[in-house]
Amino acid sequence: MVNVKPLKSGDTASTERAHEADHPSSLVAQFGADKPLRLDCGIDLAPFQIAYQAYGQLNADRSNAILICHALTGDQHVANVHPVTGKPGWWETLVGPGKPIDTDRYYVVCANVVGGCMGSTGPSSTNPATGKLWGLDFPVITIPDMVRAQAMLLDHLGIEKLFAVVGGSMGGMQALQWTAAYPERVFSALAVACSTRHSAQNIAFHELGRQAVMADPDWRGGRYFEDDAHPRRGLGVARMAAHITYLSDAALHRKFGRRLQDREVPTFSFDADFEVESYLRHQGSSFVERFDANSYLYLTRAMDYFDIAADHDGVLAEAWRGTRTRFCVVSFTSDWLFPTSESRAVVHALNAGSARVSFAEIETDRGHDAFLLDVPEFIEISRAFLESAASAHGLTSASR
């Protein structure tokens, strides 16, 4: 685990984040010109690097590895203090000693996706051909590109087969792509709050966010870093809009209602009169200190392009025809970003492909973000699925 210090100011955080792009506070796998990553856009990316964190120990027969795939604004710091924000890992409800993804039992790997900004090669990394940051010269990437890079990382680590691949939201998309692209390498998969393709509404929300970033004068055609600028306002608005989609009406009402922020009467201005306004502004301002604006463009576009069925003549079931992977698909009743209907479509396709699959719809008002929160039913379902899969895989609690 990496030792890090909480940061004291936004300026320091921005500086640290920029440093992380090339020199991450985590493990790094580097791939030279002789090992290019073939991208869906037709470009061979080389050299490149993947930043990752690893927890626990790989057992003697290398059969206890779990790959965690992070969501849009996540990174590899799933169960350790974040080097930029100083906050705990983003999935400590699920990952750690004695938890469903037990780091005393499994060897857990989480990699920053290609196109990210926390050490894997992306638009905020240095282009070795020019010595300058990639910016928008970085090629457009896809979810399958991310998964191919992860497969190269596992090859580098000497892991031929995963006991499990686990992810929620964009991470769930990656988990499903793993099972379609490398079925022989995945024993089990836990896919949470996700889908096999983005809906038109989700694409529309992403376009709103991208346009907010690009409309910021400080974006400067994606070359803001050359003038030590940063499109904070545009990226902050993009984050505010996206964050609304991660919640639910019931959760917003329960947390904020129409309560005023630190006042008894309205100011009759455009200040943050309401608590919910103040909350969203805080979400936007804190996000811009840890995330790169161009990476946000690239990763949202990757999610928009994702469509597993398109690679199988439009028949989703063909993606998993004859697969031996065990699946657990989980949705949340109040998630309107990836509603239960989309999870059911995945389950129906898996059934049609004769896959072994279990499905759970969890009652909660906490929206899409429920998979990141302390939702006991989700935690217990995850534990039960992984316990069952471990028993079928021959992993015991003493597998280390």
PDB file of C-alpha atoms in Angstrom, residues 204-210 212 233-247 252 280-281 283-284 287 296 336-337:
ATOM      1  CA  ALA A 204     -27.301  13.031 -24.152  1.00  0.00           C
ATOM      2  CA  PHE A 205     -26.198  13.656 -20.549  1.00  0.00           C
ATOM      3  CA  HIS A 206     -22.599  12.958 -21.500  1.00  0.00           C
ATOM      4  CA  GLU A 207     -22.805  15.355 -24.417  1.00  0.00           C
ATOM      5  CA  LEU A 208     -24.135  18.010 -22.055  1.00  0.00           C
ATOM      6  CA  GLY A 209     -21.080  17.515 -19.856  1.00  0.00           C
ATOM      7  CA  ARG A 210     -18.627  17.570 -22.751  1.00  0.00           C
ATOM      8  CA  ALA A 212     -19.894  22.377 -20.721  1.00  0.00           C
ATOM      9  CA  ARG A 233     -15.992  26.054 -14.416  1.00  0.00           C
ATOM     10  CA  GLY A 234     -16.929  23.853 -17.344  1.00  0.00           C
ATOM     11  CA  LEU A 235     -15.738  20.631 -15.726  1.00  0.00           C
ATOM     12  CA  GLY A 236     -17.458  21.601 -12.488  1.00  0.00           C
ATOM     13  CA  VAL A 237     -20.777  22.085 -14.291  1.00  0.00           C
ATOM     14  CA  ALA A 238     -20.291  18.754 -16.079  1.00  0.00           C
ATOM     15  CA  ARG A 239     -19.759  17.056 -12.738  1.00  0.00           C
ATOM     16  CA  MET A 240     -22.808  18.745 -11.208  1.00  0.00           C
ATOM     17  CA  ALA A 241     -25.031  17.571 -14.054  1.00  0.00           C
ATOM     18  CA  ALA A 242     -23.640  14.040 -13.917  1.00  0.00           C
ATOM     19  CA  HIS A 243     -23.952  13.850 -10.148  1.00  0.00           C
ATOM     20  CA  ILE A 244     -27.670  14.528 -10.361  1.00  0.00           C
ATOM     21  CA  THR A 245     -28.001  11.401 -12.492  1.00  0.00           C
ATOM     22  CA  TYR A 246     -26.187   9.345  -9.855  1.00  0.00           C
ATOM     23  CA  LEU A 247     -28.850  10.156  -7.242  1.00  0.00           C
ATOM     24  CA  LEU A 252     -32.302  14.338  -2.911  1.00  0.00           C
ATOM     25  CA  LEU A 280     -23.770  20.382  -6.063  1.00  0.00           C
ATOM     26  CA  ARG A 281     -21.341  23.280  -6.151  1.00  0.00           C
ATOM     27  CA  GLN A 283     -19.260  18.314  -5.790  1.00  0.00           C
ATOM     28  CA  GLY A 284     -18.191  20.304  -8.827  1.00  0.00           C
ATOM     29  CA  PHE A 287     -14.010  17.100  -8.580  1.00  0.00           C
ATOM     30  CA  TYR A 296     -13.531  13.317 -18.813  1.00  0.00           C
ATOM     31  CA  TRP A 336     -32.596   5.741 -13.443  1.00  0.00           C
ATOM     32  CA  LEU A 337     -29.183   6.046 -15.100  1.00  0.00           C
TER      33      LEU A 337
END
